[in-house]
Amino acid sequence: MVHVPKASPINRTQNSKPSHLPLLLPSGPQLKVKPRRTAHIQPCAIELSAMLTCWAASGDLASVDKCKESAAKLHECMQKPKIGGKARAPTINYHLSRL
């Protein structure tokens, strides 16, 4: 047998407001929040992973000959210009900190 507690009756006084009324907030400046950003794509993540895997497999971080190919690919990827480099606008946190 499962014990189910009895619901206590709700005590309403004359000063209490019913819960179905909307909550009214004081009016002020309208703040807008930007939607969440999509996941940031790392352009050289594959090359960096290959380099780190090569270092882990060789067991020596100073081994230049064994990881020469992966190091060259990583260096080549890092030299490419970034795509979509637009100027950043101040964030909502910056504006909120000024209030």
mmCIF file with all atom_site columns, C-alpha atoms in Angstrom:
data_model
loop_
_atom_site.group_PDB
_atom_site.id
_atom_site.type_symbol
_atom_site.label_atom_id
_atom_site.label_alt_id
_atom_site.label_comp_id
_atom_site.label_asym_id
_atom_site.label_entity_id
_atom_site.label_seq_id
_atom_site.pdbx_PDB_ins_code
_atom_site.Cartn_x
_atom_site.Cartn_y
_atom_site.Cartn_z
_atom_site.occupancy
_atom_site.B_iso_or_equiv
_atom_site.pdbx_formal_charge
_atom_site.auth_seq_id
_atom_site.auth_comp_id
_atom_site.auth_asym_id
_atom_site.auth_atom_id
_atom_site.pdbx_PDB_model_num
ATOM 1  C CA . MET A 1 1  ? 0.000  0.000  0.000   1.00 0.00 ? 1  MET A CA 1
ATOM 2  C CA . VAL A 1 2  ? 1.369  3.369  -1.034  1.00 0.00 ? 2  VAL A CA 1
ATOM 3  C CA . HIS A 1 3  ? 1.022  6.300  1.322   1.00 0.00 ? 3  HIS A CA 1
ATOM 4  C CA . VAL A 1 4  ? -0.322 9.385  -0.475  1.00 0.00 ? 4  VAL A CA 1
ATOM 5  C CA . PRO A 1 5  ? -0.256 12.602 1.547   1.00 0.00 ? 5  PRO A CA 1
ATOM 6  C CA . LYS A 1 6  ? -3.470 14.569 1.629   1.00 0.00 ? 6  LYS A CA 1
ATOM 7  C CA . ALA A 1 7  ? -3.445 17.928 -0.087  1.00 0.00 ? 7  ALA A CA 1
ATOM 8  C CA . SER A 1 8  ? -3.686 20.795 2.329   1.00 0.00 ? 8  SER A CA 1
ATOM 9  C CA . PRO A 1 9  ? -6.459 23.304 1.651   1.00 0.00 ? 9  PRO A CA 1
ATOM 10 C CA . ILE A 1 10 ? -5.358 26.625 0.187   1.00 0.00 ? 10 ILE A CA 1
ATOM 11 C CA . ASN A 1 11 ? -5.736 29.455 2.649   1.00 0.00 ? 11 ASN A CA 1
ATOM 12 C CA . ARG A 1 12 ? -6.825 32.555 0.760   1.00 0.00 ? 12 ARG A CA 1
ATOM 13 C CA . THR A 1 13 ? -6.951 35.869 2.484   1.00 0.00 ? 13 THR A CA 1
ATOM 14 C CA . GLN A 1 14 ? -8.430 39.059 1.170   1.00 0.00 ? 14 GLN A CA 1
ATOM 15 C CA . ASN A 1 15 ? -4.978 40.458 0.322   1.00 0.00 ? 15 ASN A CA 1
ATOM 16 C CA . SER A 1 16 ? -3.753 37.482 -1.699  1.00 0.00 ? 16 SER A CA 1
ATOM 17 C CA . LYS A 1 17 ? -3.973 37.697 -5.474  1.00 0.00 ? 17 LYS A CA 1
ATOM 18 C CA . PRO A 1 18 ? -5.198 34.786 -7.559  1.00 0.00 ? 18 PRO A CA 1
ATOM 19 C CA . SER A 1 19 ? -2.415 32.965 -9.366  1.00 0.00 ? 19 SER A CA 1
ATOM 20 C CA . HIS A 1 20 ? -4.090 33.171 -12.781 1.00 0.00 ? 20 HIS A CA 1
ATOM 21 C CA . LEU A 1 21 ? -3.438 36.919 -13.155 1.00 0.00 ? 21 LEU A CA 1
ATOM 22 C CA . PRO A 1 22 ? -0.332 37.888 -15.158 1.00 0.00 ? 22 PRO A CA 1
ATOM 23 C CA . LEU A 1 23 ? 2.675  39.232 -13.311 1.00 0.00 ? 23 LEU A CA 1
ATOM 24 C CA . LEU A 1 24 ? 3.159  42.906 -14.125 1.00 0.00 ? 24 LEU A CA 1
ATOM 25 C CA . LEU A 1 25 ? 6.706  44.221 -14.110 1.00 0.00 ? 25 LEU A CA 1
ATOM 26 C CA . PRO A 1 26 ? 7.617  47.882 -13.823 1.00 0.00 ? 26 PRO A CA 1
ATOM 27 C CA . SER A 1 27 ? 8.085  49.513 -17.189 1.00 0.00 ? 27 SER A CA 1
ATOM 28 C CA . GLY A 1 28 ? 11.570 50.543 -18.169 1.00 0.00 ? 28 GLY A CA 1
ATOM 29 C CA . PRO A 1 29 ? 13.920 50.424 -21.111 1.00 0.00 ? 29 PRO A CA 1
ATOM 30 C CA . GLN A 1 30 ? 13.269 47.443 -23.330 1.00 0.00 ? 30 GLN A CA 1
ATOM 31 C CA . LEU A 1 31 ? 16.244 45.099 -23.283 1.00 0.00 ? 31 LEU A CA 1
ATOM 32 C CA . LYS A 1 32 ? 16.711 42.594 -26.051 1.00 0.00 ? 32 LYS A CA 1
ATOM 33 C CA . VAL A 1 33 ? 18.747 39.440 -25.761 1.00 0.00 ? 33 VAL A CA 1
ATOM 34 C CA . LYS A 1 34 ? 20.401 37.933 -28.795 1.00 0.00 ? 34 LYS A CA 1
ATOM 35 C CA . PRO A 1 35 ? 19.638 34.291 -29.600 1.00 0.00 ? 35 PRO A CA 1
ATOM 36 C CA . ARG A 1 36 ? 22.255 31.676 -28.820 1.00 0.00 ? 36 ARG A CA 1
ATOM 37 C CA . ARG A 1 37 ? 25.077 31.424 -31.257 1.00 0.00 ? 37 ARG A CA 1
ATOM 38 C CA . THR A 1 38 ? 25.681 28.338 -33.297 1.00 0.00 ? 38 THR A CA 1
ATOM 39 C CA . ALA A 1 39 ? 28.649 26.153 -32.488 1.00 0.00 ? 39 ALA A CA 1
ATOM 40 C CA . HIS A 1 40 ? 31.941 27.752 -33.464 1.00 0.00 ? 40 HIS A CA 1
ATOM 41 C CA . ILE A 1 41 ? 33.722 25.737 -36.143 1.00 0.00 ? 41 ILE A CA 1
ATOM 42 C CA . GLN A 1 42 ? 37.457 25.432 -35.612 1.00 0.00 ? 42 GLN A CA 1
ATOM 43 C CA . PRO A 1 43 ? 39.101 25.683 -39.034 1.00 0.00 ? 43 PRO A CA 1
ATOM 44 C CA . CYS A 1 44 ? 42.314 23.787 -38.167 1.00 0.00 ? 44 CYS A CA 1
ATOM 45 C CA . ALA A 1 45 ? 40.939 21.302 -35.634 1.00 0.00 ? 45 ALA A CA 1
ATOM 46 C CA . ILE A 1 46 ? 41.639 18.253 -37.812 1.00 0.00 ? 46 ILE A CA 1
ATOM 47 C CA . GLU A 1 47 ? 45.236 19.275 -38.492 1.00 0.00 ? 47 GLU A CA 1
ATOM 48 C CA . LEU A 1 48 ? 45.851 20.089 -34.832 1.00 0.00 ? 48 LEU A CA 1
ATOM 49 C CA . SER A 1 49 ? 44.372 16.757 -33.776 1.00 0.00 ? 49 SER A CA 1
ATOM 50 C CA . ALA A 1 50 ? 46.626 14.930 -36.246 1.00 0.00 ? 50 ALA A CA 1
ATOM 51 C CA . MET A 1 51 ? 49.668 16.766 -34.883 1.00 0.00 ? 51 MET A CA 1
ATOM 52 C CA . LEU A 1 52 ? 48.821 15.970 -31.261 1.00 0.00 ? 52 LEU A CA 1
ATOM 53 C CA . THR A 1 53 ? 48.102 12.335 -32.149 1.00 0.00 ? 53 THR A CA 1
ATOM 54 C CA . CYS A 1 54 ? 51.464 12.074 -33.878 1.00 0.00 ? 54 CYS A CA 1
ATOM 55 C CA . TRP A 1 55 ? 53.223 13.507 -30.843 1.00 0.00 ? 55 TRP A CA 1
ATOM 56 C CA . ALA A 1 56 ? 51.368 11.117 -28.536 1.00 0.00 ? 56 ALA A CA 1
ATOM 57 C CA . ALA A 1 57 ? 52.201 8.123  -30.750 1.00 0.00 ? 57 ALA A CA 1
ATOM 58 C CA . SER A 1 58 ? 55.884 9.016  -30.963 1.00 0.00 ? 58 SER A CA 1
ATOM 59 C CA . GLY A 1 59 ? 56.125 9.704  -27.218 1.00 0.00 ? 59 GLY A CA 1
ATOM 60 C CA . ASP A 1 60 ? 58.493 12.608 -27.806 1.00 0.00 ? 60 ASP A CA 1
ATOM 61 C CA . LEU A 1 61 ? 57.413 16.202 -28.370 1.00 0.00 ? 61 LEU A CA 1
ATOM 62 C CA . ALA A 1 62 ? 60.795 17.103 -29.824 1.00 0.00 ? 62 ALA A CA 1
ATOM 63 C CA . SER A 1 63 ? 60.623 14.484 -32.592 1.00 0.00 ? 63 SER A CA 1
ATOM 64 C CA . VAL A 1 64 ? 60.665 16.655 -35.703 1.00 0.00 ? 64 VAL A CA 1
ATOM 65 C CA . ASP A 1 65 ? 61.211 13.959 -38.326 1.00 0.00 ? 65 ASP A CA 1
ATOM 66 C CA . LYS A 1 66 ? 58.279 11.716 -37.373 1.00 0.00 ? 66 LYS A CA 1
ATOM 67 C CA . CYS A 1 67 ? 55.656 14.486 -37.297 1.00 0.00 ? 67 CYS A CA 1
ATOM 68 C CA . LYS A 1 68 ? 57.009 16.640 -40.114 1.00 0.00 ? 68 LYS A CA 1
ATOM 69 C CA . GLU A 1 69 ? 54.052 16.075 -42.449 1.00 0.00 ? 69 GLU A CA 1
ATOM 70 C CA . SER A 1 70 ? 51.357 16.857 -39.857 1.00 0.00 ? 70 SER A CA 1
ATOM 71 C CA . ALA A 1 71 ? 53.304 19.923 -38.695 1.00 0.00 ? 71 ALA A CA 1
ATOM 72 C CA . ALA A 1 72 ? 53.489 21.215 -42.274 1.00 0.00 ? 72 ALA A CA 1
ATOM 73 C CA . LYS A 1 73 ? 49.737 20.727 -42.776 1.00 0.00 ? 73 LYS A CA 1
ATOM 74 C CA . LEU A 1 74 ? 48.977 22.548 -39.513 1.00 0.00 ? 74 LEU A CA 1
ATOM 75 C CA . HIS A 1 75 ? 51.293 25.416 -40.431 1.00 0.00 ? 75 HIS A CA 1
ATOM 76 C CA . GLU A 1 76 ? 49.676 25.695 -43.876 1.00 0.00 ? 76 GLU A CA 1
ATOM 77 C CA . CYS A 1 77 ? 46.196 25.761 -42.350 1.00 0.00 ? 77 CYS A CA 1
ATOM 78 C CA . MET A 1 78 ? 47.157 28.420 -39.807 1.00 0.00 ? 78 MET A CA 1
ATOM 79 C CA . GLN A 1 79 ? 48.511 30.682 -42.569 1.00 0.00 ? 79 GLN A CA 1
ATOM 80 C CA . LYS A 1 80 ? 45.149 30.806 -44.380 1.00 0.00 ? 80 LYS A CA 1
ATOM 81 C CA . PRO A 1 81 ? 43.099 33.977 -43.775 1.00 0.00 ? 81 PRO A CA 1
ATOM 82 C CA . LYS A 1 82 ? 40.064 33.664 -41.539 1.00 0.00 ? 82 LYS A CA 1
ATOM 83 C CA . ILE A 1 83 ? 36.663 33.485 -43.201 1.00 0.00 ? 83 ILE A CA 1
ATOM 84 C CA . GLY A 1 84 ? 33.924 35.922 -42.178 1.00 0.00 ? 84 GLY A CA 1
ATOM 85 C CA . GLY A 1 85 ? 35.984 38.354 -40.159 1.00 0.00 ? 85 GLY A CA 1
ATOM 86 C CA . LYS A 1 86 ? 33.358 41.012 -39.452 1.00 0.00 ? 86 LYS A CA 1
ATOM 87 C CA . ALA A 1 87 ? 33.736 43.608 -36.727 1.00 0.00 ? 87 ALA A CA 1
ATOM 88 C CA . ARG A 1 88 ? 32.280 42.636 -33.374 1.00 0.00 ? 88 ARG A CA 1
ATOM 89 C CA . ALA A 1 89 ? 29.533 44.779 -31.893 1.00 0.00 ? 89 ALA A CA 1
ATOM 90 C CA . PRO A 1 90 ? 29.372 45.372 -28.129 1.00 0.00 ? 90 PRO A CA 1
ATOM 91 C CA . THR A 1 91 ? 27.548 42.541 -26.393 1.00 0.00 ? 91 THR A CA 1
ATOM 92 C CA . ILE A 1 92 ? 24.416 42.709 -24.266 1.00 0.00 ? 92 ILE A CA 1
ATOM 93 C CA . ASN A 1 93 ? 26.558 42.112 -21.175 1.00 0.00 ? 93 ASN A CA 1
ATOM 94 C CA . TYR A 1 94 ? 28.522 45.276 -21.940 1.00 0.00 ? 94 TYR A CA 1
ATOM 95 C CA . HIS A 1 95 ? 25.334 47.314 -22.183 1.00 0.00 ? 95 HIS A CA 1
ATOM 96 C CA . LEU A 1 96 ? 23.817 45.757 -19.067 1.00 0.00 ? 96 LEU A CA 1
ATOM 97 C CA . SER A 1 97 ? 26.946 46.538 -17.047 1.00 0.00 ? 97 SER A CA 1
ATOM 98 C CA . ARG A 1 98 ? 26.547 50.198 -17.961 1.00 0.00 ? 98 ARG A CA 1
ATOM 99 C CA . LEU A 1 99 ? 23.055 50.407 -16.404 1.00 0.00 ? 99 LEU A CA 1
#
